[in-house]
Amino acid sequence: MTIIVTGGAGFIGSNFVFHMLDKHPDYRIVCLDKLTYAGNLSTLKSVMDNPNFRFVKADICDRDAVFALFEEEKPDIVVNFAAESHVDRSIEDPGIFLKTNILGTQTLMDACRKYGIQRYHQVSTDEVYGDLPLDRPDLFFTEETPIHTSSPYSSSKAGADLLVLAYHRTFGLPVTISRCSNNYGPYHFPEKLIPLMIANALNDKPLPVYGKGENVRDWLYVEDHCKAIDLIIHNGRVGEVYNIGGHNEMANIDIVKIICKELNKPESLITYVADRKGHDMRYAIDPTKIHNELGWLPETKFADGIKKTIQWYLDNKEWWEEIISGEYQAYYDKMYSNK
Ligand code: NAD
Ligand code: TYD
């Protein structure tokens, strides 16, 4: 079995590569990644010498490179993690989001059509459903919830999802889609909430909370997401969408306070800054379908997962310190100086 994993040098993709090499030692895993600012080859250091692993630097929008790789590898399965993934960056510059997230998805599926595939899996997000109000805790996103996006990021992901379903219906491509809630864990790029707060707290820097910090996200430990995708690509029904989430809703401010407590840092570091434009209030996944059909349940409780994650950032300072010392610093100054 050969699996092409796109975006495997990023946060979730790299965790998926590790999971698959560990759980399926007879599989060949080929990682295709453009190594944008969010992709780090150092993340994949531990598997580079694994004979079942291959890394290929390429853009999923580059038709020649993608088709050449398919010609060479004849993959059985493609799992597409490659994306521009940060809402704040999509507000600054939507164009690259439409290109990578929609046209890149098209390119991969065109290659799947040409070379044949057992399964094309699209890694999507709960953000395609828009948001839920804070005062309706009874409401959750199901797979039937209408697409209703807020940001250029979520719109680009939704556009890709629709295209994936269209390739299934029109061309019979054997696809599945997963829509997961917010992930956290090792190798999370330090511009996202949890790693940013850990890194800033460790450096005694202000902890910038958007608006009042009351926005709710449904956090899932990254390994649980990887296990869910592993189940879907093997046992999920073709043409279906599966929501993934662990019923772990938390307000941003509570997450930041937990990080302060775990690191023994004062809450006085918390700084309320200007809110994100179009900021989604609440995400909450109903994971009944994947539980009933595939037996998936999250295994890591937030209380344990956040401790493991903080410990990982303490043990792997060189990984994130290198990132925040480079061009990321220019991004940080630009994004947070006027907030
Ligand atoms: P990430 O930004 O950490 O990683 C993205 C990876 O894709 C990077 O390695 C980058 O180099 C690569 N990439 C970007 N553009 C590319 C291109 N044109 N060609 C090839 N590679 C390219 O993202 P992540 O947080 O790991 O998210 C992975 C996927 O999961 C995304 O599709 C995202 O929409 C989805 N998702 C993320 C979350 C989350 O909480 N992070 C939740 C649900 C879904
Ligand atoms: P983020 O990690 O960017 O994920 P997403 O926007 O995809 O949910 O943000 C998570 C939440 O944290 C979101 O409500 C925005 C908020 N946030 C802050 O309050 N401060 C920050 O510096 C960042 C990056 C995010």
mmCIF file of C-alpha atoms and ligand atoms in Angstrom:
data_model
loop_
_atom_site.group_PDB
_atom_site.id
_atom_site.type_symbol
_atom_site.label_atom_id
_atom_site.label_comp_id
_atom_site.label_asym_id
_atom_site.label_seq_id
_atom_site.Cartn_x
_atom_site.Cartn_y
_atom_site.Cartn_z
ATOM 1 C CA MET A 1 0.000 0.000 0.000
ATOM 2 C CA THR A 2 1.419 3.384 -1.014
ATOM 3 C CA ILE A 3 -0.063 6.528 0.478
ATOM 4 C CA ILE A 4 0.726 10.050 -0.667
ATOM 5 C CA VAL A 5 0.359 12.425 2.269
ATOM 6 C CA THR A 6 0.347 16.048 1.136
ATOM 7 C CA GLY A 7 1.234 18.731 3.673
ATOM 8 C CA GLY A 8 3.100 16.127 5.731
ATOM 9 C CA ALA A 9 5.693 18.660 6.920
ATOM 10 C CA GLY A 10 3.003 20.681 8.688
ATOM 11 C CA PHE A 11 1.364 20.212 12.067
ATOM 12 C CA ILE A 12 -1.305 17.552 11.540
ATOM 13 C CA GLY A 13 0.234 16.021 8.416
ATOM 14 C CA SER A 14 3.514 15.249 10.216
ATOM 15 C CA ASN A 15 1.672 13.685 13.139
ATOM 16 C CA PHE A 16 -0.254 11.595 10.591
ATOM 17 C CA VAL A 17 2.998 10.478 8.905
ATOM 18 C CA PHE A 18 4.362 9.344 12.295
ATOM 19 C CA HIS A 19 1.099 7.583 13.118
ATOM 20 C CA MET A 20 0.941 5.718 9.801
ATOM 21 C CA LEU A 21 4.599 4.603 9.807
ATOM 22 C CA ASP A 22 4.104 3.337 13.352
ATOM 23 C CA LYS A 23 0.726 1.620 12.892
ATOM 24 C CA HIS A 24 1.264 0.272 9.360
ATOM 25 C CA PRO A 25 4.938 -0.692 9.101
ATOM 26 C CA ASP A 26 4.310 -2.389 5.749
ATOM 27 C CA TYR A 27 2.952 0.794 4.095
ATOM 28 C CA ARG A 28 4.989 3.190 1.974
ATOM 29 C CA ILE A 29 4.340 6.809 2.957
ATOM 30 C CA VAL A 30 5.264 9.494 0.435
ATOM 31 C CA CYS A 31 5.080 13.040 1.761
ATOM 32 C CA LEU A 32 4.533 15.796 -0.806
ATOM 33 C CA ASP A 33 5.009 19.264 0.666
ATOM 34 C CA LYS A 34 5.897 22.695 -0.702
ATOM 35 C CA LEU A 35 7.605 23.671 2.568
ATOM 36 C CA THR A 36 5.844 26.996 2.926
ATOM 37 C CA TYR A 37 6.466 29.053 6.067
ATOM 38 C CA ALA A 38 4.295 26.449 7.874
ATOM 39 C CA GLY A 39 6.199 23.375 6.690
ATOM 40 C CA ASN A 40 9.404 22.329 8.387
ATOM 41 C CA LEU A 41 11.670 19.566 7.216
ATOM 42 C CA SER A 42 13.167 19.391 10.701
ATOM 43 C CA THR A 43 9.792 18.109 11.869
ATOM 44 C CA LEU A 44 10.281 14.968 9.760
ATOM 45 C CA LYS A 45 13.887 14.400 10.889
ATOM 46 C CA SER A 46 13.059 11.226 12.816
ATOM 47 C CA VAL A 47 11.566 9.450 9.777
ATOM 48 C CA MET A 48 13.830 10.683 6.973
ATOM 49 C CA ASP A 49 15.937 7.499 7.113
ATOM 50 C CA ASN A 50 12.944 5.174 7.326
ATOM 51 C CA PRO A 51 13.034 3.047 4.128
ATOM 52 C CA ASN A 52 9.217 3.183 3.966
ATOM 53 C CA PHE A 53 9.227 6.990 3.878
ATOM 54 C CA ARG A 54 9.965 9.397 1.053
ATOM 55 C CA PHE A 55 9.871 13.191 1.089
ATOM 56 C CA VAL A 56 9.212 15.153 -2.093
ATOM 57 C CA LYS A 57 9.279 18.948 -2.149
ATOM 58 C CA ALA A 58 6.551 20.112 -4.532
ATOM 59 C CA ASP A 59 3.523 22.349 -4.797
ATOM 60 C CA ILE A 60 0.134 20.591 -5.046
ATOM 61 C CA CYS A 61 -0.781 23.228 -7.661
ATOM 62 C CA ASP A 62 2.155 22.169 -9.869
ATOM 63 C CA ARG A 63 0.416 19.821 -12.310
ATOM 64 C CA ASP A 64 3.637 18.504 -13.884
ATOM 65 C CA ALA A 65 5.251 17.720 -10.528
ATOM 66 C CA VAL A 66 2.090 16.118 -9.116
ATOM 67 C CA PHE A 67 1.442 13.988 -12.208
ATOM 68 C CA ALA A 68 5.111 12.905 -12.355
ATOM 69 C CA LEU A 69 4.941 11.771 -8.731
ATOM 70 C CA PHE A 70 1.744 9.798 -9.362
ATOM 71 C CA GLU A 71 3.315 8.219 -12.457
ATOM 72 C CA GLU A 72 6.283 7.144 -10.379
ATOM 73 C CA GLU A 73 4.586 6.068 -7.159
ATOM 74 C CA LYS A 74 1.168 4.838 -8.388
ATOM 75 C CA PRO A 75 -0.392 5.612 -4.991
ATOM 76 C CA ASP A 76 -3.298 3.568 -3.631
ATOM 77 C CA ILE A 77 -4.493 6.369 -1.354
ATOM 78 C CA VAL A 78 -4.008 10.142 -1.226
ATOM 79 C CA VAL A 79 -4.611 12.080 1.974
ATOM 80 C CA ASN A 80 -4.616 15.821 1.358
ATOM 81 C CA PHE A 81 -3.533 17.913 4.347
ATOM 82 C CA ALA A 82 -1.728 20.523 2.235
ATOM 83 C CA ALA A 83 -3.355 23.891 2.725
ATOM 84 C CA GLU A 84 -2.931 27.446 3.779
ATOM 85 C CA SER A 85 -4.425 27.023 7.224
ATOM 86 C CA HIS A 86 -4.352 30.239 9.225
ATOM 87 C CA VAL A 87 -7.535 32.361 9.396
ATOM 88 C CA ASP A 88 -5.624 35.549 10.289
ATOM 89 C CA ARG A 89 -3.339 35.205 7.269
ATOM 90 C CA SER A 90 -6.379 34.607 5.027
ATOM 91 C CA ILE A 91 -7.797 37.928 6.184
ATOM 92 C CA GLU A 92 -4.519 39.633 5.216
ATOM 93 C CA ASP A 93 -4.150 37.908 1.820
ATOM 94 C CA PRO A 94 -6.933 35.599 0.536
ATOM 95 C CA GLY A 95 -5.417 34.813 -2.890
ATOM 96 C CA ILE A 96 -2.974 32.075 -1.939
ATOM 97 C CA PHE A 97 -5.756 30.372 0.063
ATOM 98 C CA LEU A 98 -7.941 30.041 -3.019
ATOM 99 C CA LYS A 99 -5.014 28.827 -5.097
ATOM 100 C CA THR A 100 -3.616 26.182 -2.774
ATOM 101 C CA ASN A 101 -6.798 25.062 -1.073
ATOM 102 C CA ILE A 102 -9.083 24.877 -4.116
ATOM 103 C CA LEU A 103 -6.903 24.618 -7.230
ATOM 104 C CA GLY A 104 -4.368 22.403 -5.442
ATOM 105 C CA THR A 105 -7.193 20.040 -4.494
ATOM 106 C CA GLN A 106 -8.345 19.988 -8.122
ATOM 107 C CA THR A 107 -4.841 19.146 -9.340
ATOM 108 C CA LEU A 108 -4.530 16.236 -6.919
ATOM 109 C CA MET A 109 -7.936 14.858 -7.901
ATOM 110 C CA ASP A 110 -7.148 15.188 -11.612
ATOM 111 C CA ALA A 111 -4.028 13.093 -10.995
ATOM 112 C CA CYS A 112 -6.159 10.558 -9.090
ATOM 113 C CA ARG A 113 -8.524 10.347 -12.055
ATOM 114 C CA LYS A 114 -5.711 9.835 -14.523
ATOM 115 C CA TYR A 115 -3.740 7.228 -12.573
ATOM 116 C CA GLY A 116 -6.583 5.556 -10.658
ATOM 117 C CA ILE A 117 -6.919 5.517 -6.900
ATOM 118 C CA GLN A 118 -8.521 3.439 -4.157
ATOM 119 C CA ARG A 119 -9.290 6.509 -2.092
ATOM 120 C CA TYR A 120 -8.814 10.278 -2.181
ATOM 121 C CA HIS A 121 -9.280 11.726 1.301
ATOM 122 C CA GLN A 122 -9.766 15.447 1.838
ATOM 123 C CA VAL A 123 -8.818 16.795 5.254
ATOM 124 C CA SER A 124 -11.319 19.563 5.864
ATOM 125 C CA THR A 125 -12.434 21.584 8.845
ATOM 126 C CA ASP A 126 -15.482 22.277 11.000
ATOM 127 C CA GLU A 127 -15.034 25.936 10.001
ATOM 128 C CA VAL A 128 -16.944 25.231 6.766
ATOM 129 C CA TYR A 129 -20.127 25.190 8.892
ATOM 130 C CA GLY A 130 -19.600 28.790 10.059
ATOM 131 C CA ASP A 131 -20.260 29.359 13.739
ATOM 132 C CA LEU A 132 -22.841 28.705 16.441
ATOM 133 C CA PRO A 133 -24.192 31.216 18.968
ATOM 134 C CA LEU A 134 -22.786 31.140 22.504
ATOM 135 C CA ASP A 135 -26.274 31.060 24.031
ATOM 136 C CA ARG A 136 -27.351 27.855 22.269
ATOM 137 C CA PRO A 137 -25.215 25.119 23.850
ATOM 138 C CA ASP A 138 -27.741 22.587 22.521
ATOM 139 C CA LEU A 139 -26.612 23.192 18.913
ATOM 140 C CA PHE A 140 -23.808 21.192 17.251
ATOM 141 C CA PHE A 141 -22.439 20.816 13.725
ATOM 142 C CA THR A 142 -23.612 17.605 12.075
ATOM 143 C CA GLU A 143 -22.671 16.479 8.576
ATOM 144 C CA GLU A 144 -26.063 17.858 7.469
ATOM 145 C CA THR A 145 -25.390 21.376 8.767
ATOM 146 C CA PRO A 146 -25.347 23.754 5.771
ATOM 147 C CA ILE A 147 -22.024 25.153 4.622
ATOM 148 C CA HIS A 148 -21.947 28.768 5.816
ATOM 149 C CA THR A 149 -18.454 30.192 5.923
ATOM 150 C CA SER A 150 -17.018 33.317 7.558
ATOM 151 C CA SER A 151 -13.371 33.756 6.545
ATOM 152 C CA PRO A 152 -11.482 33.468 3.264
ATOM 153 C CA TYR A 153 -9.809 30.410 4.834
ATOM 154 C CA SER A 154 -13.052 28.595 5.608
ATOM 155 C CA SER A 155 -14.535 29.621 2.254
ATOM 156 C CA SER A 156 -11.568 28.126 0.432
ATOM 157 C CA LYS A 157 -11.878 24.898 2.414
ATOM 158 C CA ALA A 158 -15.614 24.781 1.694
ATOM 159 C CA GLY A 159 -14.965 25.378 -2.010
ATOM 160 C CA ALA A 160 -12.569 22.437 -2.005
ATOM 161 C CA ASP A 161 -15.094 20.219 -0.203
ATOM 162 C CA LEU A 162 -17.750 20.976 -2.810
ATOM 163 C CA LEU A 163 -15.300 20.205 -5.592
ATOM 164 C CA VAL A 164 -14.366 16.893 -3.960
ATOM 165 C CA LEU A 165 -18.048 15.884 -3.753
ATOM 166 C CA ALA A 166 -18.535 17.001 -7.360
ATOM 167 C CA TYR A 167 -15.617 14.807 -8.526
ATOM 168 C CA HIS A 168 -17.287 11.902 -6.751
ATOM 169 C CA ARG A 169 -20.674 12.486 -8.320
ATOM 170 C CA THR A 170 -19.483 13.502 -11.788
ATOM 171 C CA PHE A 171 -16.438 11.282 -12.288
ATOM 172 C CA GLY A 172 -17.073 8.545 -9.706
ATOM 173 C CA LEU A 173 -13.831 9.390 -7.853
ATOM 174 C CA PRO A 174 -13.767 7.359 -4.587
ATOM 175 C CA VAL A 175 -13.528 10.208 -2.086
ATOM 176 C CA THR A 176 -14.075 10.803 1.613
ATOM 177 C CA ILE A 177 -13.979 14.072 3.551
ATOM 178 C CA SER A 178 -13.323 14.648 7.245
ATOM 179 C CA ARG A 179 -14.223 17.864 9.044
ATOM 180 C CA CYS A 180 -12.366 18.157 12.299
ATOM 181 C CA SER A 181 -12.455 20.679 15.106
ATOM 182 C CA ASN A 182 -9.383 22.589 16.377
ATOM 183 C CA ASN A 183 -6.355 20.369 16.957
ATOM 184 C CA TYR A 184 -3.540 20.828 19.466
ATOM 185 C CA GLY A 185 -0.354 18.883 20.191
ATOM 186 C CA PRO A 186 3.300 18.578 19.116
ATOM 187 C CA TYR A 187 4.615 20.463 16.071
ATOM 188 C CA HIS A 188 1.756 22.998 16.101
ATOM 189 C CA PHE A 189 3.053 26.121 14.361
ATOM 190 C CA PRO A 190 3.522 28.882 16.958
ATOM 191 C CA GLU A 191 1.203 31.385 15.299
ATOM 192 C CA LYS A 192 -1.894 29.432 16.404
ATOM 193 C CA LEU A 193 -3.526 30.026 19.779
ATOM 194 C CA ILE A 194 -2.124 27.251 22.000
ATOM 195 C CA PRO A 195 1.520 27.158 20.834
ATOM 196 C CA LEU A 196 1.637 30.955 20.589
ATOM 197 C CA MET A 197 0.494 31.303 24.183
ATOM 198 C CA ILE A 198 2.946 28.654 25.386
ATOM 199 C CA ALA A 199 5.860 30.293 23.553
ATOM 200 C CA ASN A 200 4.952 33.808 24.689
ATOM 201 C CA ALA A 201 4.373 32.728 28.294
ATOM 202 C CA LEU A 202 7.748 30.985 28.384
ATOM 203 C CA ASN A 203 9.337 34.214 27.129
ATOM 204 C CA ASP A 204 7.292 36.345 29.587
ATOM 205 C CA LYS A 205 5.732 38.149 26.623
ATOM 206 C CA PRO A 206 2.136 39.486 26.537
ATOM 207 C CA LEU A 207 -0.539 36.888 25.755
ATOM 208 C CA PRO A 208 -2.734 38.546 23.079
ATOM 209 C CA VAL A 209 -6.359 37.449 23.510
ATOM 210 C CA TYR A 210 -8.705 38.627 20.752
ATOM 211 C CA GLY A 211 -11.811 40.529 21.851
ATOM 212 C CA LYS A 212 -13.080 39.317 25.216
ATOM 213 C CA GLY A 213 -11.632 35.820 24.881
ATOM 214 C CA GLU A 214 -15.119 34.319 25.034
ATOM 215 C CA ASN A 215 -15.003 32.586 21.632
ATOM 216 C CA VAL A 216 -15.360 28.841 22.000
ATOM 217 C CA ARG A 217 -13.372 26.182 20.147
ATOM 218 C CA ASP A 218 -13.781 22.387 20.376
ATOM 219 C CA TRP A 219 -10.215 21.117 21.014
ATOM 220 C CA LEU A 220 -8.992 17.686 19.960
ATOM 221 C CA TYR A 221 -5.573 16.134 20.588
ATOM 222 C CA VAL A 222 -3.890 15.740 17.181
ATOM 223 C CA GLU A 223 -3.254 11.996 17.595
ATOM 224 C CA ASP A 224 -7.003 11.399 17.926
ATOM 225 C CA HIS A 225 -7.532 13.212 14.623
ATOM 226 C CA CYS A 226 -4.868 11.046 12.941
ATOM 227 C CA LYS A 227 -6.504 7.861 14.248
ATOM 228 C CA ALA A 228 -9.866 9.029 12.906
ATOM 229 C CA ILE A 229 -8.436 9.630 9.414
ATOM 230 C CA ASP A 230 -6.719 6.222 9.505
ATOM 231 C CA LEU A 231 -10.146 4.659 10.196
ATOM 232 C CA ILE A 232 -11.901 6.674 7.486
ATOM 233 C CA ILE A 233 -9.436 5.866 4.703
ATOM 234 C CA HIS A 234 -9.700 2.154 5.487
ATOM 235 C CA ASN A 235 -13.330 1.715 6.549
ATOM 236 C CA GLY A 236 -15.185 4.939 5.728
ATOM 237 C CA ARG A 237 -17.887 4.863 3.079
ATOM 238 C CA VAL A 238 -16.999 6.408 -0.266
ATOM 239 C CA GLY A 239 -18.718 9.730 -0.967
ATOM 240 C CA GLU A 240 -19.284 10.422 2.732
ATOM 241 C CA VAL A 241 -18.369 13.284 5.035
ATOM 242 C CA TYR A 242 -17.307 12.500 8.627
ATOM 243 C CA ASN A 243 -17.196 15.080 11.410
ATOM 244 C CA ILE A 244 -14.416 14.599 13.974
ATOM 245 C CA GLY A 245 -14.516 16.180 17.416
ATOM 246 C CA GLY A 246 -14.333 15.224 21.046
ATOM 247 C CA HIS A 247 -16.984 17.367 22.790
ATOM 248 C CA ASN A 248 -14.298 19.465 24.393
ATOM 249 C CA GLU A 249 -15.527 23.034 24.066
ATOM 250 C CA MET A 250 -13.525 25.730 25.804
ATOM 251 C CA ALA A 251 -13.443 29.526 25.734
ATOM 252 C CA ASN A 252 -10.123 30.965 24.564
ATOM 253 C CA ILE A 253 -9.556 32.834 27.804
ATOM 254 C CA ASP A 254 -9.894 29.609 29.812
ATOM 255 C CA ILE A 255 -7.273 27.913 27.630
ATOM 256 C CA VAL A 256 -4.885 30.819 28.145
ATOM 257 C CA LYS A 257 -5.436 30.738 31.912
ATOM 258 C CA ILE A 258 -4.729 26.977 31.989
ATOM 259 C CA ILE A 259 -1.457 27.565 30.117
ATOM 260 C CA CYS A 260 -0.467 30.299 32.609
ATOM 261 C CA LYS A 261 -1.226 27.953 35.506
ATOM 262 C CA GLU A 262 0.655 24.981 34.034
ATOM 263 C CA LEU A 263 3.711 27.168 33.345
ATOM 264 C CA ASN A 264 3.452 29.004 36.642
ATOM 265 C CA LYS A 265 3.181 32.367 34.870
ATOM 266 C CA PRO A 266 1.046 35.304 36.051
ATOM 267 C CA GLU A 267 -2.320 35.978 34.391
ATOM 268 C CA SER A 268 -1.215 39.610 34.243
ATOM 269 C CA LEU A 269 0.556 38.608 31.000
ATOM 270 C CA ILE A 270 -2.896 38.332 29.388
ATOM 271 C CA THR A 271 -3.534 41.309 27.105
ATOM 272 C CA TYR A 272 -6.877 41.842 25.416
ATOM 273 C CA VAL A 273 -6.307 43.021 21.843
ATOM 274 C CA ALA A 274 -8.502 44.032 18.895
ATOM 275 C CA ASP A 275 -10.834 41.278 17.789
ATOM 276 C CA ARG A 276 -10.386 39.252 14.587
ATOM 277 C CA LYS A 277 -12.596 40.505 11.728
ATOM 278 C CA GLY A 278 -15.661 38.258 11.300
ATOM 279 C CA HIS A 279 -14.533 36.213 14.331
ATOM 280 C CA ASP A 280 -16.518 32.951 14.628
ATOM 281 C CA MET A 281 -18.118 32.669 18.075
ATOM 282 C CA ARG A 282 -18.397 28.957 18.722
ATOM 283 C CA TYR A 283 -17.486 25.685 17.024
ATOM 284 C CA ALA A 284 -18.933 22.432 18.346
ATOM 285 C CA ILE A 285 -18.886 19.074 16.564
ATOM 286 C CA ASP A 286 -21.395 16.263 16.815
ATOM 287 C CA PRO A 287 -19.218 13.166 16.186
ATOM 288 C CA THR A 288 -22.091 10.639 16.319
ATOM 289 C CA LYS A 289 -21.624 9.432 12.735
ATOM 290 C CA ILE A 290 -17.948 8.494 12.992
ATOM 291 C CA HIS A 291 -18.591 6.915 16.379
ATOM 292 C CA ASN A 292 -21.528 4.812 15.186
ATOM 293 C CA GLU A 293 -20.082 3.827 11.804
ATOM 294 C CA LEU A 294 -16.388 3.443 12.566
ATOM 295 C CA GLY A 295 -16.243 3.101 16.348
ATOM 296 C CA TRP A 296 -14.042 6.191 16.728
ATOM 297 C CA LEU A 297 -13.835 7.914 20.095
ATOM 298 C CA PRO A 298 -11.252 10.434 21.300
ATOM 299 C CA GLU A 299 -8.725 8.870 23.658
ATOM 300 C CA THR A 300 -6.842 11.855 25.097
ATOM 301 C CA LYS A 301 -8.649 14.046 27.614
ATOM 302 C CA PHE A 302 -7.851 17.760 27.382
ATOM 303 C CA ALA A 303 -6.392 17.822 30.904
ATOM 304 C CA ASP A 304 -3.811 15.215 29.854
ATOM 305 C CA GLY A 305 -3.341 16.446 26.276
ATOM 306 C CA ILE A 306 -2.521 20.011 27.275
ATOM 307 C CA LYS A 307 0.043 18.790 29.837
ATOM 308 C CA LYS A 308 1.664 16.559 27.200
ATOM 309 C CA THR A 309 1.653 19.437 24.711
ATOM 310 C CA ILE A 310 3.217 21.928 27.124
ATOM 311 C CA GLN A 311 5.847 19.347 28.068
ATOM 312 C CA TRP A 312 6.597 18.810 24.363
ATOM 313 C CA TYR A 313 7.165 22.556 23.857
ATOM 314 C CA LEU A 314 9.450 22.580 26.901
ATOM 315 C CA ASP A 315 11.410 19.581 25.593
ATOM 316 C CA ASN A 316 11.621 20.853 21.998
ATOM 317 C CA LYS A 317 12.503 24.493 22.411
ATOM 318 C CA GLU A 318 14.973 24.425 19.535
ATOM 319 C CA TRP A 319 12.132 23.471 17.123
ATOM 320 C CA TRP A 320 9.939 26.484 17.868
ATOM 321 C CA GLU A 321 12.663 28.924 18.883
ATOM 322 C CA GLU A 322 14.167 28.582 15.423
ATOM 323 C CA ILE A 323 10.767 29.336 13.883
ATOM 324 C CA ILE A 324 10.006 32.389 15.994
ATOM 325 C CA SER A 325 13.483 33.796 15.476
ATOM 326 C CA GLY A 326 13.221 33.847 11.676
ATOM 327 C CA GLU A 327 10.854 35.558 9.271
ATOM 328 C CA TYR A 328 8.018 34.658 11.616
ATOM 329 C CA GLN A 329 9.139 37.614 13.753
ATOM 330 C CA ALA A 330 8.289 40.029 10.937
ATOM 331 C CA TYR A 331 4.833 38.427 10.667
ATOM 332 C CA TYR A 332 4.318 38.709 14.432
ATOM 333 C CA ASP A 333 5.334 42.361 14.534
ATOM 334 C CA LYS A 334 3.038 43.175 11.599
ATOM 335 C CA MET A 335 0.013 41.313 12.942
ATOM 336 C CA TYR A 336 0.206 42.293 16.588
ATOM 337 C CA SER A 337 1.749 45.773 16.557
ATOM 338 C CA ASN A 338 -1.528 47.503 15.663
ATOM 339 C CA LYS A 339 -3.777 45.320 17.841
HETATM 340 P P1 NAD B 1 -0.177 23.639 8.677
HETATM 341 O O1 NAD B 1 -0.307 25.042 8.191
HETATM 342 O O2 NAD B 1 0.568 23.360 9.937
HETATM 343 O O3 NAD B 1 0.517 22.733 7.542
HETATM 344 C C1 NAD B 1 0.205 22.851 6.189
HETATM 345 C C2 NAD B 1 1.276 22.118 5.383
HETATM 346 O O4 NAD B 1 0.916 22.195 3.998
HETATM 347 C C3 NAD B 1 2.673 22.738 5.499
HETATM 348 O O5 NAD B 1 3.632 21.726 5.663
HETATM 349 C C4 NAD B 1 2.877 23.455 4.176
HETATM 350 O O6 NAD B 1 4.227 23.529 3.767
HETATM 351 C C5 NAD B 1 2.051 22.580 3.251
HETATM 352 N N1 NAD B 1 1.579 23.313 2.072
HETATM 353 C C6 NAD B 1 0.971 24.529 2.022
HETATM 354 N N2 NAD B 1 0.722 24.873 0.757
HETATM 355 C C7 NAD B 1 1.150 23.840 -0.029
HETATM 356 C C8 NAD B 1 1.146 23.600 -1.419
HETATM 357 N N3 NAD B 1 0.656 24.507 -2.276
HETATM 358 N N4 NAD B 1 1.665 22.434 -1.871
HETATM 359 C C9 NAD B 1 2.180 21.519 -1.017
HETATM 360 N N5 NAD B 1 2.228 21.699 0.313
HETATM 361 C C10 NAD B 1 1.710 22.855 0.799
HETATM 362 O O7 NAD B 1 -1.666 23.095 8.734
HETATM 363 P P2 NAD B 1 -2.334 22.044 9.746
HETATM 364 O O8 NAD B 1 -2.816 22.763 10.934
HETATM 365 O O9 NAD B 1 -1.443 20.873 9.899
HETATM 366 O O10 NAD B 1 -3.614 21.636 8.899
HETATM 367 C C11 NAD B 1 -3.555 20.559 7.969
HETATM 368 C C12 NAD B 1 -4.911 20.397 7.319
HETATM 369 O O11 NAD B 1 -5.885 20.151 8.319
HETATM 370 C C13 NAD B 1 -5.375 21.639 6.565
HETATM 371 O O12 NAD B 1 -6.012 21.209 5.379
HETATM 372 C C14 NAD B 1 -6.374 22.296 7.502
HETATM 373 O O13 NAD B 1 -7.355 22.978 6.791
HETATM 374 C C15 NAD B 1 -6.951 21.080 8.204
HETATM 375 N N6 NAD B 1 -7.450 21.303 9.577
HETATM 376 C C16 NAD B 1 -6.651 21.888 10.520
HETATM 377 C C17 NAD B 1 -7.122 22.030 11.831
HETATM 378 C C18 NAD B 1 -6.253 22.621 12.922
HETATM 379 O O14 NAD B 1 -6.743 22.783 14.045
HETATM 380 N N7 NAD B 1 -4.995 22.925 12.667
HETATM 381 C C19 NAD B 1 -8.401 21.587 12.162
HETATM 382 C C20 NAD B 1 -9.200 21.002 11.161
HETATM 383 C C21 NAD B 1 -8.701 20.862 9.880
HETATM 384 P P1 TYD B 2 -6.485 29.803 15.906
HETATM 385 O O1 TYD B 2 -5.501 28.976 16.655
HETATM 386 O O2 TYD B 2 -5.981 30.794 14.908
HETATM 387 O O3 TYD B 2 -7.523 28.770 15.246
HETATM 388 P P2 TYD B 2 -8.933 29.056 14.490
HETATM 389 O O4 TYD B 2 -9.067 30.490 14.195
HETATM 390 O O5 TYD B 2 -8.788 28.223 13.258
HETATM 391 O O6 TYD B 2 -9.989 28.535 15.421
HETATM 392 O O7 TYD B 2 -7.380 30.584 16.955
HETATM 393 C C1 TYD B 2 -8.126 29.918 17.932
HETATM 394 C C2 TYD B 2 -8.907 30.952 18.696
HETATM 395 O O8 TYD B 2 -8.003 31.774 19.436
HETATM 396 C C3 TYD B 2 -9.701 31.886 17.796
HETATM 397 O O9 TYD B 2 -10.942 32.177 18.444
HETATM 398 C C4 TYD B 2 -8.857 33.148 17.728
HETATM 399 C C5 TYD B 2 -8.160 33.150 19.076
HETATM 400 N N1 TYD B 2 -6.803 33.754 19.113
HETATM 401 C C6 TYD B 2 -6.488 34.735 20.058
HETATM 402 O O10 TYD B 2 -7.332 35.110 20.890
HETATM 403 N N2 TYD B 2 -5.233 35.261 20.061
HETATM 404 C C7 TYD B 2 -4.268 34.884 19.163
HETATM 405 O O11 TYD B 2 -3.146 35.427 19.191
HETATM 406 C C8 TYD B 2 -4.615 33.870 18.200
HETATM 407 C C9 TYD B 2 -3.597 33.391 17.201
HETATM 408 C C10 TYD B 2 -5.879 33.325 18.213
#
